[in-house]
Coordinates of C-alpha atoms and ligand atoms in Angstrom, one line a residue:
X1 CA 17.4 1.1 -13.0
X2 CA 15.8 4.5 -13.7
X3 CA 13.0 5.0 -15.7
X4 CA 13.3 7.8 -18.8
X5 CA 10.1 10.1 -19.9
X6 CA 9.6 11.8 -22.4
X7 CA 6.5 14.5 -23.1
X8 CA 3.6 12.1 -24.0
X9 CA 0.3 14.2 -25.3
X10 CA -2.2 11.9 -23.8
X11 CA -2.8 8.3 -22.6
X12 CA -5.8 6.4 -24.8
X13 CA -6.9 3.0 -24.2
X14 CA -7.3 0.3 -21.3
X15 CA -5.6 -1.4 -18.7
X16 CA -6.3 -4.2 -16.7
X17 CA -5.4 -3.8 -12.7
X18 CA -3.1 -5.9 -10.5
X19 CA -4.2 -7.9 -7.0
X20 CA -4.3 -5.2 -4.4
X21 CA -0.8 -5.5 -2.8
X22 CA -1.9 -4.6 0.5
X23 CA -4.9 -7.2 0.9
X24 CA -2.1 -9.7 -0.3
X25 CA 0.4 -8.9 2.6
X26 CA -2.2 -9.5 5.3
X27 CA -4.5 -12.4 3.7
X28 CA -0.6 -14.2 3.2
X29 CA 0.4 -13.6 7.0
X30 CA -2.8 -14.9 7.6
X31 CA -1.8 -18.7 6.3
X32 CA 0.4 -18.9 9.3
X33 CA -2.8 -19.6 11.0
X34 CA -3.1 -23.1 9.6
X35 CA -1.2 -26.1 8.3
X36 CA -3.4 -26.7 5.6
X37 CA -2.4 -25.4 2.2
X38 CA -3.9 -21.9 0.9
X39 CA -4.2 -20.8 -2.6
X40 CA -3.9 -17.2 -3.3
X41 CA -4.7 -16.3 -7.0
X42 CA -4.5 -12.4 -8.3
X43 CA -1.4 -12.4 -6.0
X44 CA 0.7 -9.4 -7.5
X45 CA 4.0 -10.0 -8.1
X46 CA 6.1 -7.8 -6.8
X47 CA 8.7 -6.9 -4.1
X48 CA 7.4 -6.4 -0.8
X49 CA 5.0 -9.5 -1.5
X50 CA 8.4 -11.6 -2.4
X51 CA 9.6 -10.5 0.8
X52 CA 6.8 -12.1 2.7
X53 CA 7.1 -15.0 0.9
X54 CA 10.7 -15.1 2.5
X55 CA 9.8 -14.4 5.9
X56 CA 6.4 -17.1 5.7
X57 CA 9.8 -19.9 4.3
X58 CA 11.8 -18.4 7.2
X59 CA 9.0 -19.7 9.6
X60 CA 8.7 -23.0 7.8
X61 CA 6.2 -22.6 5.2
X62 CA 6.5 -23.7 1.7
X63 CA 6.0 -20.7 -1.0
X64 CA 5.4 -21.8 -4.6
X65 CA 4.0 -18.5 -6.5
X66 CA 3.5 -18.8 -10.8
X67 CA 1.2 -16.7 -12.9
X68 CA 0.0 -14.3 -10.0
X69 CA -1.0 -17.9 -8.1
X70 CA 0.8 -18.6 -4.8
X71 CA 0.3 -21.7 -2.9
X72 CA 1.3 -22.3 0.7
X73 CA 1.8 -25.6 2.7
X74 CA 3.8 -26.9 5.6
X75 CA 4.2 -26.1 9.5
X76 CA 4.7 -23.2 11.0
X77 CA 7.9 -24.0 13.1
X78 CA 9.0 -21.2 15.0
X79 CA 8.7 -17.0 15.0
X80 CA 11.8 -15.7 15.1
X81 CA 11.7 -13.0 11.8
X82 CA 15.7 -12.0 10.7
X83 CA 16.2 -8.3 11.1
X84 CA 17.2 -8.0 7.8
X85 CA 13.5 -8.8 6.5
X86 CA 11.6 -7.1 9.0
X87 CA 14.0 -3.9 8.1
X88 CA 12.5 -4.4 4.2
X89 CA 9.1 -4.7 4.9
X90 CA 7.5 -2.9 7.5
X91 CA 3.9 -5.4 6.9
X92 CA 6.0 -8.3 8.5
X93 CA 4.7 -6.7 11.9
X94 CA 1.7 -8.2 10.7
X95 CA 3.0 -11.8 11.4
X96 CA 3.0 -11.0 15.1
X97 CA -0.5 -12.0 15.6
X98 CA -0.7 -15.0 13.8
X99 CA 3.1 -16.3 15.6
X100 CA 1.2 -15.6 18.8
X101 CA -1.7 -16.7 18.5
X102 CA -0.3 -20.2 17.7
X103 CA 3.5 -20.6 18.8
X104 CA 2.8 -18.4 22.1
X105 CA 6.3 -16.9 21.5
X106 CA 8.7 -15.2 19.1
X107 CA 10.8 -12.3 18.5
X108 CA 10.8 -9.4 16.2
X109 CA 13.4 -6.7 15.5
X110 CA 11.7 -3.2 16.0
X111 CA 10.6 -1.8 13.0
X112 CA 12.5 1.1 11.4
X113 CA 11.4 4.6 10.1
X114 CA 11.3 5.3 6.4
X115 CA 10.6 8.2 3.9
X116 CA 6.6 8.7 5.0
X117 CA 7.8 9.7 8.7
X118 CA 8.0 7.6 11.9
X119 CA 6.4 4.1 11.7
X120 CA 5.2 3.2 15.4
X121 CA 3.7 0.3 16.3
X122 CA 2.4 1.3 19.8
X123 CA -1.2 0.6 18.6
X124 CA -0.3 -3.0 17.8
X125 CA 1.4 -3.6 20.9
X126 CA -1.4 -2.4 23.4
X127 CA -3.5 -4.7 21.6
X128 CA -1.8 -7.6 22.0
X129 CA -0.9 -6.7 25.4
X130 CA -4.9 -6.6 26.2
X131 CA -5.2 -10.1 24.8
X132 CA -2.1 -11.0 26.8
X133 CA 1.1 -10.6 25.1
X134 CA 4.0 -9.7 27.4
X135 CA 7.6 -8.8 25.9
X136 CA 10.9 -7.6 26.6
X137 CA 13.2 -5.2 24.4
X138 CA 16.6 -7.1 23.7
X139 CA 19.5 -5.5 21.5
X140 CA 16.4 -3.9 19.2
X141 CA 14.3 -7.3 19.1
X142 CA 10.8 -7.8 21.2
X143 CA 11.2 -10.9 22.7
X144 CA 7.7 -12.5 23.6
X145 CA 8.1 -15.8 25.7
X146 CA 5.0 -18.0 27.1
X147 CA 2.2 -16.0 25.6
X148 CA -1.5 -17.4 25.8
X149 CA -3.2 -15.0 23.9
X150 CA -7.0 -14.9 25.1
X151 CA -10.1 -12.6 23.6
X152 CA -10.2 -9.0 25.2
X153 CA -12.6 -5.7 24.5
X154 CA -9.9 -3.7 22.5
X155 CA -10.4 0.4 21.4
X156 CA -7.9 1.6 19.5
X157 CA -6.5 5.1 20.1
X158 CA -6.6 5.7 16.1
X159 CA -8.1 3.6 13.2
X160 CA -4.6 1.7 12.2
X161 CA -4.9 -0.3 9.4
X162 CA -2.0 -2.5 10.7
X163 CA -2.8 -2.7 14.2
X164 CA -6.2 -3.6 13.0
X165 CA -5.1 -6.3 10.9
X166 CA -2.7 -7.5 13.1
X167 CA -5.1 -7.9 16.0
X168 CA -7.8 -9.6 13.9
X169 CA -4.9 -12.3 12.7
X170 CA -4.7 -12.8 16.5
X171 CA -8.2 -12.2 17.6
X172 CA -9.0 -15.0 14.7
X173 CA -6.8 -18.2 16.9
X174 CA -6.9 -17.1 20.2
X175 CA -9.6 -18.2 23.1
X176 CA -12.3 -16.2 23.6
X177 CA -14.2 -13.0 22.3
X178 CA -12.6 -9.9 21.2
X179 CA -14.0 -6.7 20.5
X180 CA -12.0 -4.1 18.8
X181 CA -13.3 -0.4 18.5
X182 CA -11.9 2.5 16.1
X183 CA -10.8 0.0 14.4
X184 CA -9.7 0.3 10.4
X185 CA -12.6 -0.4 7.4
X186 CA -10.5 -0.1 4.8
X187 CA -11.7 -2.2 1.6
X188 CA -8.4 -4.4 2.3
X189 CA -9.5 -5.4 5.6
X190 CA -12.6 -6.7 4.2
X191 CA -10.9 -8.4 2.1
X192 CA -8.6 -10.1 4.8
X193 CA -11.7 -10.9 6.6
X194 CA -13.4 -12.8 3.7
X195 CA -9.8 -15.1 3.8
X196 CA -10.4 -16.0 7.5
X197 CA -13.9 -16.0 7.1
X198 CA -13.0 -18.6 4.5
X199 CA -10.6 -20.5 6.8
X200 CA -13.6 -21.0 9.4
X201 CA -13.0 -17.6 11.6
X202 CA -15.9 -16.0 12.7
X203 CA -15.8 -12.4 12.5
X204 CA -18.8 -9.2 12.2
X205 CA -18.3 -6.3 11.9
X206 CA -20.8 -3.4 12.8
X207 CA -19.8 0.8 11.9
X208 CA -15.7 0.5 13.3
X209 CA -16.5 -2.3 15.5
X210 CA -15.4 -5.8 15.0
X211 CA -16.5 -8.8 17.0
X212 CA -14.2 -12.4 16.8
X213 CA -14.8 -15.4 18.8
X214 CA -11.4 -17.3 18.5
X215 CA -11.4 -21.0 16.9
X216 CA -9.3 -23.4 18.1
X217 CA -8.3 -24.5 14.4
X218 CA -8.2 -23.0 11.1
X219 CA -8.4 -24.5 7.4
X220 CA -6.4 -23.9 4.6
X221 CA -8.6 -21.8 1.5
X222 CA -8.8 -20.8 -2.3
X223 CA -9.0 -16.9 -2.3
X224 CA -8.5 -14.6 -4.8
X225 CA -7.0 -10.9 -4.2
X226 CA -9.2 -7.8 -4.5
X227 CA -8.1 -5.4 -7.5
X228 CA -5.2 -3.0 -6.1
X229 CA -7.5 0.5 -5.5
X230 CA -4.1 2.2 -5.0
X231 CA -3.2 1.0 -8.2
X232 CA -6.2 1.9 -10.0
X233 CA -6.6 5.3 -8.4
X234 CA -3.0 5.6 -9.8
X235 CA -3.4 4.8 -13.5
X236 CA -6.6 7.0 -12.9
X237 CA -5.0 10.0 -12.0
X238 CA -2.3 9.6 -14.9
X239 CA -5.4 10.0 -17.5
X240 CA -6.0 12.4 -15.5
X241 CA -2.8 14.5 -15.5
X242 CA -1.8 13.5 -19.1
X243 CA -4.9 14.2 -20.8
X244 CA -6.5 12.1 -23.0
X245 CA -9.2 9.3 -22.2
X246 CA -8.4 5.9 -20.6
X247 CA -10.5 3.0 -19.2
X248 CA -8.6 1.0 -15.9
X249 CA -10.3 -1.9 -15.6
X250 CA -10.5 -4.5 -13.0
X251 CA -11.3 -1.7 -11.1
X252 CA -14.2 -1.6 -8.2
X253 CA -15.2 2.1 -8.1
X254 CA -16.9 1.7 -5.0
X255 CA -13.5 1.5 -3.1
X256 CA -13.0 5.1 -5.0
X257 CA -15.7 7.0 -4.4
X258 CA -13.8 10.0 -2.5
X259 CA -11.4 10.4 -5.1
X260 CA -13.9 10.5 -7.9
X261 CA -15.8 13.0 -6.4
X262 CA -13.0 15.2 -6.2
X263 CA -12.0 14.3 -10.0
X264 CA -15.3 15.2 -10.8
X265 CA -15.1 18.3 -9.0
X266 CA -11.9 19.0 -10.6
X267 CA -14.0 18.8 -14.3
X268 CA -12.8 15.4 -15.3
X269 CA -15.2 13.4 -16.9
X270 CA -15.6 9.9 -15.2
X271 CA -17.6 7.0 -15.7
X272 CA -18.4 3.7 -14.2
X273 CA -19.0 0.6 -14.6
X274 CA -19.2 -2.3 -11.6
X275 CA -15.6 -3.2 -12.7
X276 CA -14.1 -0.2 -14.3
X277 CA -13.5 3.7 -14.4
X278 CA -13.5 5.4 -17.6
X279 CA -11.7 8.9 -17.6
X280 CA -12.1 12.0 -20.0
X281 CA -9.5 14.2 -18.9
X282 CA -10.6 18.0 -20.2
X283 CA -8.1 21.0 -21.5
X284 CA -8.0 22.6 -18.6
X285 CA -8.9 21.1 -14.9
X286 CA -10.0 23.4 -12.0
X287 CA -7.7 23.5 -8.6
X288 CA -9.8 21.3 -6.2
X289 CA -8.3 20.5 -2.0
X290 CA -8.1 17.7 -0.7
X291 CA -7.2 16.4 2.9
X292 CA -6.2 13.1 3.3
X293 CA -8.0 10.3 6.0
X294 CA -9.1 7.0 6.8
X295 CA -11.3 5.2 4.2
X296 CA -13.9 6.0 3.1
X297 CA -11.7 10.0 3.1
X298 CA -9.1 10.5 0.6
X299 CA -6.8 7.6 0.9
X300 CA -3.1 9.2 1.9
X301 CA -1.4 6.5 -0.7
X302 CA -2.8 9.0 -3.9
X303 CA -2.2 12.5 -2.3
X304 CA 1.4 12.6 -4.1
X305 CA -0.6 11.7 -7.4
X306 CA -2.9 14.5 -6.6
X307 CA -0.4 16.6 -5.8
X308 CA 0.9 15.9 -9.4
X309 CA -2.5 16.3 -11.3
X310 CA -2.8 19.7 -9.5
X311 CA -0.3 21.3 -11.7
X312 CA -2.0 21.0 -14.4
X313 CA -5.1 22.8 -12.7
X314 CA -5.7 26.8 -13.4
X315 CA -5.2 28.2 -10.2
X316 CA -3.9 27.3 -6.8
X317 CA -5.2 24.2 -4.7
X318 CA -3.9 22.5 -1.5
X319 CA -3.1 19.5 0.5
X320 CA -2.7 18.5 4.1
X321 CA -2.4 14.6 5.2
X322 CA -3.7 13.8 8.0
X323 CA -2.6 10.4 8.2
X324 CA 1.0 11.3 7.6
X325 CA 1.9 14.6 8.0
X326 CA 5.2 14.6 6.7
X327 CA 4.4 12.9 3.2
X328 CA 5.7 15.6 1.5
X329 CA 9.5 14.0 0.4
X330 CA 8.5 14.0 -2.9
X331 CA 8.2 18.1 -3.7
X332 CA 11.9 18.9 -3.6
X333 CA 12.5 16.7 -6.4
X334 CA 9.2 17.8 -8.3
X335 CA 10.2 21.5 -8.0
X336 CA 13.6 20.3 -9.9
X337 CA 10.8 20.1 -12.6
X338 CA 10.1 23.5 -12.2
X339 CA 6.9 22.8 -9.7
X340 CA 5.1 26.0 -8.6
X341 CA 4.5 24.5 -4.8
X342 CA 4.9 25.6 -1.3
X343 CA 4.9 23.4 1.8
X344 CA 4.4 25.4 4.8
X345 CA 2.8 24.0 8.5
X346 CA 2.6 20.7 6.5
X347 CA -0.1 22.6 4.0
X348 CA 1.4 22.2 0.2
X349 CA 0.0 24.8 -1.6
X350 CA 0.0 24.5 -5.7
X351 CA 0.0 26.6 -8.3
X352 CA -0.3 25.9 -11.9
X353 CA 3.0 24.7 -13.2
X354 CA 5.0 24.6 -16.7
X355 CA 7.3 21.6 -16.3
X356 CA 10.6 20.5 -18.5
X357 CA 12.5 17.5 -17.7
X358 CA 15.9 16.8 -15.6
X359 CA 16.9 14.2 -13.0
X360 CA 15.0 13.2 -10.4
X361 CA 14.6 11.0 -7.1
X362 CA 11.9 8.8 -6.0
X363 CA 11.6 8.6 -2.2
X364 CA 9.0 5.9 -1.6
X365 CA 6.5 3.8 -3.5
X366 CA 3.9 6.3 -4.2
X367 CA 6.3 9.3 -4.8
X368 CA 8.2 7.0 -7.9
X369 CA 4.6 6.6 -9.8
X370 CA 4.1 10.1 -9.3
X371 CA 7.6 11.5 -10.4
X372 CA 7.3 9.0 -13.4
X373 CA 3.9 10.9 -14.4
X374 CA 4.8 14.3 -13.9
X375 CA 7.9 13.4 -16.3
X376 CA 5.2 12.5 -18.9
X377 CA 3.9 16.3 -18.4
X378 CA 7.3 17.8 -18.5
X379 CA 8.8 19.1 -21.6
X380 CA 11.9 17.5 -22.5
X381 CA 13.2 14.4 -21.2
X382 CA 12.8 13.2 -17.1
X383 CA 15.4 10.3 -15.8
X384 CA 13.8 9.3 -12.8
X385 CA 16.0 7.5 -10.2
X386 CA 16.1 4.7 -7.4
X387 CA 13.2 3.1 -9.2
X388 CA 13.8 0.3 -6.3
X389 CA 10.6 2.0 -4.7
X390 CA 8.3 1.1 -7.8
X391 CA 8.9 -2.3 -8.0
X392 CA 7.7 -2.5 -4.2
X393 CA 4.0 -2.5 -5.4
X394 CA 3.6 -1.5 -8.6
X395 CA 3.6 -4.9 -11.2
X396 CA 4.6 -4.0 -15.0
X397 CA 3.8 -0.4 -14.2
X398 CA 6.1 0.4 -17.5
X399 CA 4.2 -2.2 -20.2
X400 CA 0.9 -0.7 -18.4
X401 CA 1.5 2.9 -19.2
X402 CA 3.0 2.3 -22.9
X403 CA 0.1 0.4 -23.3
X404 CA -1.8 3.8 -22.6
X405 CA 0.1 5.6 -25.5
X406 CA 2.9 7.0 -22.5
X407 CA 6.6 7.6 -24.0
X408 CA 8.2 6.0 -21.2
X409 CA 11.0 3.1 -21.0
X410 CA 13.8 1.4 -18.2
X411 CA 17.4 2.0 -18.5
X412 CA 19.9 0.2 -16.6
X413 CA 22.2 3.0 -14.3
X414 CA 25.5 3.1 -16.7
X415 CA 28.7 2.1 -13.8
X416 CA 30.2 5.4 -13.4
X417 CA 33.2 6.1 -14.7
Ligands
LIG501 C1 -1.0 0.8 5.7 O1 0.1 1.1 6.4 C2 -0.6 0.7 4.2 N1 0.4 -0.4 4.1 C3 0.0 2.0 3.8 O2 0.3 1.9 2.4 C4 -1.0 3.2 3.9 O3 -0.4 4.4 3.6 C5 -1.5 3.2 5.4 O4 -2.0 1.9 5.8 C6 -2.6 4.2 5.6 O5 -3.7 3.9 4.8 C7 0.0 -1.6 4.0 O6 -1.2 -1.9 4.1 C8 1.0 -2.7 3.8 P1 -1.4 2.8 9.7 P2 0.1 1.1 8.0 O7 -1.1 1.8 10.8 O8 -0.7 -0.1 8.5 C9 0.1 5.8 13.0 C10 1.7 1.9 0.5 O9 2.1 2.9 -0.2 N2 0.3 4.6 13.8 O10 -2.9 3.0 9.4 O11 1.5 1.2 8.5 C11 1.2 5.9 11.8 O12 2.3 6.5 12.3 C12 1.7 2.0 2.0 O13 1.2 0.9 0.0 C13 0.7 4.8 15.1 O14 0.8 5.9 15.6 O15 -0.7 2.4 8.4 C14 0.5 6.7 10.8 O16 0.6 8.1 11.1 C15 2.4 3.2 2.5 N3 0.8 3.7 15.9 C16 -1.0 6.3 11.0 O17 -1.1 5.8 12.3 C17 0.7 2.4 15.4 O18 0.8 1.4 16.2 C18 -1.5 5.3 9.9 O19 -0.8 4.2 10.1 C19 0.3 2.3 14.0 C20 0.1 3.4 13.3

């Protein structure tokens, strides 16, 4: 599929948000902490979230999953996660803790690389370690055998969202007490903790500090996904880089505020509600920097949509991500657009840019949404490829921005010749 764009004025209207796909990825490893059945509702429905369904059926759980509700039952039988999956997703590390925790044993191929740089997992590992996980490396699978995870005083050598996730999956069914320090806060995690909170785990968090004490059992629960803040700060920045004036709704502007500052700082109008951001994108937008960091900083999922509403700016801003460095895939294919940019020491410098369409190549999930809108700025016509990366964790993304006013449809790839 590839998506075509055409030169679209501005985007007018509403649109309603999606579940956050990356509360929904931990909160679903999460039922593999009980027998019981758990209903998630705002589950998004999309690719990487179909995966997990896979691997959680893999393990023995039953999946059912209509009208953004997903209901799991049945026993978790064993932990042995095909490579195949693991090589899809990189969140199914996050079934490590919960396999652990409660089947003492399992195996996992190592996880690969992929467009936003390496994709360790040494955080995760020297976490479980400290809680007693022992492994050995086998034809590229970690093979864990006879592992009685107990509580243990955990400090993280960088605020991982993952590790921290995966830990408190662990933390939540093992024996004991465990502290983890440096640990992640992003607006996700609090939402995973509400779901085991909801499933009888007891866990407090104080600053980057989290305190579990370990329950022997857990219950099944009825949860319902936060709103997608990636998604929002998205649809948010297309107003933004289109022009025009646009309300996302289902949006919790608390989980934006360092993004709206900059917006603001940048001239756009915004306003908000509890559950919504209005936008009123001005004629011209001043260059504003940004550096990318863990929440509450400038989260590093939005810095190619930034990168994309700064060519619109008069004058020249920058950007440098701190969480990964080498983000920065995406410019090639936007200077195919005729992008004024410079990457240099991992710094992309911006200059104010006069676009006209051609073809171009997403390289990951963010990078698609972002080539997508700066097709809707360029003059001419866009065809943007390997579209495979949008439908990882962006539902409808197409019927949401036509619904904005955008002049953008899907076309199936024609066989060659
Ligand atoms: C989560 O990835 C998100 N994915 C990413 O969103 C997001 O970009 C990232 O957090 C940062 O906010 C999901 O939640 C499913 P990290 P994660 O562990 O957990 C290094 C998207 O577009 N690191 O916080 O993998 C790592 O290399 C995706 O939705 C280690 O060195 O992020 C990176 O530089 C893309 N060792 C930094 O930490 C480890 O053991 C952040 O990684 C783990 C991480």
């Amino acid at each position: 599929m590839l998506a075509v764009c055409r030169r679209t004025e501005k985007l007018v209207g509403s649109v309603d948000i999606s579940g956050s796909k990356n509360a929904a990825l931990p909160v679903l490893s999460a039922c593999l902490l009980t027998d019981d059945k758990c209903v998630i509702r705002n589950m998004p429905d999309l690719e990487d979230v179909r995966i997990m369904f896979a691997l959680l059926r893999k393990m023995g759980k039953t999946v059912k999953f209509e009208n953004n509700r997903a209901e799991v039952t049945g026993q978790l039988r064993h932990g042995a996660l095909p490579e195949k999956l693991v090589r899809k997703l990189r969140a199914s590390v996050l079934v490590m803790g919960p396999v652990l925790a409660r089947l003492k044993e399992g195996s996992f191929a190592l996880p690969g690389g992929c467009a936003l740089g390496e994709r360790p997992i040494d955080i995760h590992l020297l976490g479980l370690k400290a809680m007693g996980a022992a492994y050995s490396i086998l034809r590229g699978r970690m093979i864990f055998k006879r592992n009685v995870l107990k509580g243990a005083h955990i400090k993280f050598s960088f605020p991982s969202v993952g590790a921290t996730e995966n830990l408190l999956l662990a933390a939540a069914a093992a024996s004991g007490r465990t502290v983890i320090e440096n640990a992640s806060v992003e607006p996700e995690i609090a939402d995973l903790c509400l779901f085991l909170k909801a499933m009888g785990a007891d866990i407090t968090r104080t600053g980057s500090v989290y305190t579990v004490k370990g329950k022997a059992r857990l219950g099944g629960a009825d949860f319902a996904v936060m709103p997608d803040r990636i998604e929002a700060g998205t649809f948010i920045l297309a107003a933004a880089s289109v022009g025009g004036s646009a309300r996302v709704d289902s949006a919790n502007p608390s989980h934006l505020g360092a993004l709206l500052s900059k917006l603001r700082a940048a001239g756009v109008k915004i306003s908000q509600k509890e559950n919504s951001v209005t936008v009123n994108s001005p004629k011209k937008i001043k260059p504003v920097n940004i550096v990318t960091g863990p929440y509450p900083a400038f989260p590093t999922d939005l810095q190619p949509l930034w990168a994309v509403c700064m060519m619109r700016a008069s004058g020249r801003s920058q950007i440098r991500d701190k969480i990964f460095p080498a983000r920065f895939m995406y410019v090639d294919e936007l200077k195919r657009l005729g992008a004024s940019m410079v990457l240099k020491n991992a710094v992309l410098r911006i200059n104010t840019s006069r676009l006209s369409g051609t073809n171009i190549y997403a390289c990951d999930l963010r990078a698609a949404a972002a080539m997508i809108i700066a097709g809707l700025m360029a003059e001419g016509e866009t065809r943007v490829y390997e579209l495979k990366h949008l439908f990882r964790g962006y539902e409808n993304f197409f019927g949401k921005l036509r619904k904005l006013g955008a002049n953008v449809s899907m076309e199936r790839i024609r066989e060659e010749k």
